[in-house]
CSV table of C-alpha atoms in Angstrom, one decimal:
chain,number,residue,atom,x,y,z
A,1,GLN,CA,-2.1,36.6,32.7
A,2,VAL,CA,-4.1,33.6,33.8
A,3,GLN,CA,-7.9,33.9,33.5
A,4,LEU,CA,-10.0,31.7,35.7
A,5,VAL,CA,-13.7,30.9,34.9
A,6,GLU,CA,-15.9,29.4,37.4
A,7,SER,CA,-19.2,27.6,36.8
A,8,GLY,CA,-21.8,25.4,38.5
A,9,GLY,CA,-23.3,27.7,41.0
A,10,ARG,CA,-27.1,27.7,41.4
A,11,VAL,CA,-29.9,27.5,43.9
A,12,VAL,CA,-30.2,24.2,45.8
A,13,GLN,CA,-32.1,22.9,48.7
A,14,ALA,CA,-30.4,22.1,52.1
A,15,GLY,CA,-28.9,18.7,52.1
A,16,GLU,CA,-28.3,18.6,48.3
A,17,SER,CA,-25.0,18.4,46.5
A,18,LEU,CA,-23.4,20.6,43.9
A,19,ARG,CA,-20.1,20.6,41.9
A,20,LEU,CA,-18.3,23.7,41.0
A,21,SER,CA,-15.7,23.9,38.2
A,22,CYS,CA,-12.9,26.3,37.5
A,23,THR,CA,-11.0,26.3,34.3
A,24,ALA,CA,-7.8,28.3,33.8
A,25,SER,CA,-7.0,29.8,30.4
A,26,ALA,CA,-3.4,28.7,30.9
A,27,ARG,CA,-1.4,27.2,33.7
A,28,THR,CA,1.9,29.0,34.0
A,29,TYR,CA,5.0,26.8,34.5
A,30,ASN,CA,5.5,28.0,38.0
A,31,ALA,CA,1.9,27.7,39.2
A,32,PHE,CA,1.8,25.4,42.2
A,33,SER,CA,-1.8,25.2,43.5
A,34,ALA,CA,-5.4,26.3,42.9
A,35,GLY,CA,-8.3,26.5,45.1
A,36,TRP,CA,-11.5,28.2,46.3
A,37,PHE,CA,-12.5,31.0,48.6
A,38,ARG,CA,-16.0,32.1,49.4
A,39,LEU,CA,-17.6,35.4,50.5
A,40,ARG,CA,-20.7,34.9,52.6
A,41,PRO,CA,-23.1,37.8,53.2
A,42,GLY,CA,-21.8,40.0,56.0
A,43,LYS,CA,-18.6,38.0,56.5
A,44,GLN,CA,-15.0,38.2,55.4
A,45,ARG,CA,-13.6,36.2,52.6
A,46,GLU,CA,-13.0,32.6,53.8
A,47,PHE,CA,-10.7,29.9,52.6
A,48,VAL,CA,-12.6,26.8,51.4
A,49,ALA,CA,-10.2,24.4,49.7
A,50,ALA,CA,-7.0,24.1,47.8
A,51,ILE,CA,-5.1,21.5,45.8
A,52,THR,CA,-1.6,21.3,44.5
A,53,TRP,CA,-1.0,20.6,40.8
A,54,ASP,CA,1.8,18.1,41.4
A,55,PHE,CA,0.8,15.5,43.9
A,56,ALA,CA,-2.8,16.7,44.4
A,57,ASP,CA,-2.3,17.4,48.1
A,58,SER,CA,-5.5,19.0,49.4
A,59,TYR,CA,-6.3,21.4,52.2
A,60,TYR,CA,-9.7,22.5,53.6
A,61,GLY,CA,-11.3,25.1,55.7
A,62,ASP,CA,-12.6,24.0,59.0
A,63,SER,CA,-16.2,24.7,58.2
A,64,VAL,CA,-16.3,22.5,55.1
A,65,GLU,CA,-13.9,19.7,55.9
A,66,GLY,CA,-15.7,16.4,55.6
A,67,ARG,CA,-18.4,17.8,53.3
A,68,PHE,CA,-16.5,19.3,50.4
A,69,THR,CA,-13.9,17.6,48.2
A,70,ILE,CA,-11.5,19.3,45.8
A,71,THR,CA,-10.1,17.5,42.8
A,72,LYS,CA,-8.2,18.4,39.6
A,73,ASP,CA,-7.8,17.5,36.0
A,74,ALA,CA,-4.5,18.8,35.0
A,75,SER,CA,-5.1,17.9,31.3
A,76,LYS,CA,-8.0,20.3,31.3
A,77,ASN,CA,-6.4,23.0,33.6
A,78,THR,CA,-9.5,22.5,35.7
A,79,ILE,CA,-10.3,22.1,39.4
A,80,TYR,CA,-13.5,20.9,40.9
A,81,LEU,CA,-15.3,21.4,44.2
A,82,GLN,CA,-17.7,18.7,45.1
A,83,MET,CA,-20.0,20.1,47.8
A,84,ASP,CA,-22.2,17.6,49.7
A,85,ASN,CA,-24.8,18.2,52.4
A,86,LEU,CA,-25.1,21.8,51.6
A,87,GLN,CA,-26.5,24.1,54.3
A,88,PRO,CA,-28.0,27.6,54.2
A,89,ASP,CA,-24.8,28.8,55.8
A,90,ASP,CA,-22.9,27.7,52.7
A,91,THR,CA,-24.6,30.4,50.7
A,92,ALA,CA,-21.9,32.5,49.2
A,93,LEU,CA,-20.0,33.8,46.1
A,94,TYR,CA,-17.4,31.1,45.5
A,95,THR,CA,-14.3,32.3,43.7
A,96,CYS,CA,-11.5,30.3,42.2
A,97,HIS,CA,-7.9,31.2,42.9
A,98,ALA,CA,-4.5,30.2,41.5
A,99,ASP,CA,-1.1,31.1,42.8
A,100,LYS,CA,1.8,32.4,40.7
A,101,TRP,CA,4.6,30.2,42.0
A,102,ARG,CA,5.6,27.5,44.4
A,103,PRO,CA,6.1,28.9,47.9
A,104,SER,CA,9.6,28.5,49.4
A,105,THR,CA,8.1,26.5,52.2
A,106,VAL,CA,5.0,24.4,51.5
A,107,SER,CA,2.3,24.5,54.1
A,108,LYS,CA,-1.4,25.2,54.3
A,109,ALA,CA,-0.6,28.8,55.4
A,110,THR,CA,1.8,29.6,52.6
A,111,ILE,CA,-0.5,28.0,50.0
A,112,LEU,CA,-3.4,30.1,51.2
A,113,ASP,CA,-1.3,33.2,51.1
A,114,GLY,CA,-0.2,32.4,47.5
A,115,LEU,CA,-3.8,31.8,46.4
A,116,ALA,CA,-5.0,35.0,48.1
A,117,HIS,CA,-2.4,37.1,46.3
A,118,GLY,CA,-2.4,35.3,42.9
A,119,TYR,CA,-5.1,35.2,40.3
A,120,TRP,CA,-8.8,34.8,40.8
A,121,GLY,CA,-12.0,34.7,38.8
A,122,GLN,CA,-15.3,36.5,39.0
A,123,GLY,CA,-17.0,33.9,41.1
A,124,THR,CA,-20.1,31.7,40.9
A,125,GLN,CA,-23.0,32.2,43.3
A,126,VAL,CA,-24.3,29.3,45.4
A,127,THR,CA,-27.5,29.7,47.2
A,128,VAL,CA,-28.8,27.1,49.6
A,129,SER,CA,-32.4,27.4,50.7
A,130,SER,CA,-33.8,25.8,53.9
């Protein structure tokens, strides 16, 4: 069982930046990627960003591309989400996810599916005030 612990969420002003961290208690041999989803008030869970452990290929949700950057430190079993130019609409509970194995066909869709059905943490709250 992989445990994911997120940190870094807090209240910020619009336009500010924030970096979230997610550390896994262990990275299974077959784990292929990790990433972030978010749950905004009154909306469905939304994909934010993902990164593969091998070549650090990254993927982003449409609403954050260009503002958010996902990185990894494999030596620490940790991924980071750098969030710039935060807006009130970014207010959400951000949860870290990790998949269980490499998809047979690697694509953004299969990676998202693996993350959504893998392991996830309790989340860290980000609140952006205007």
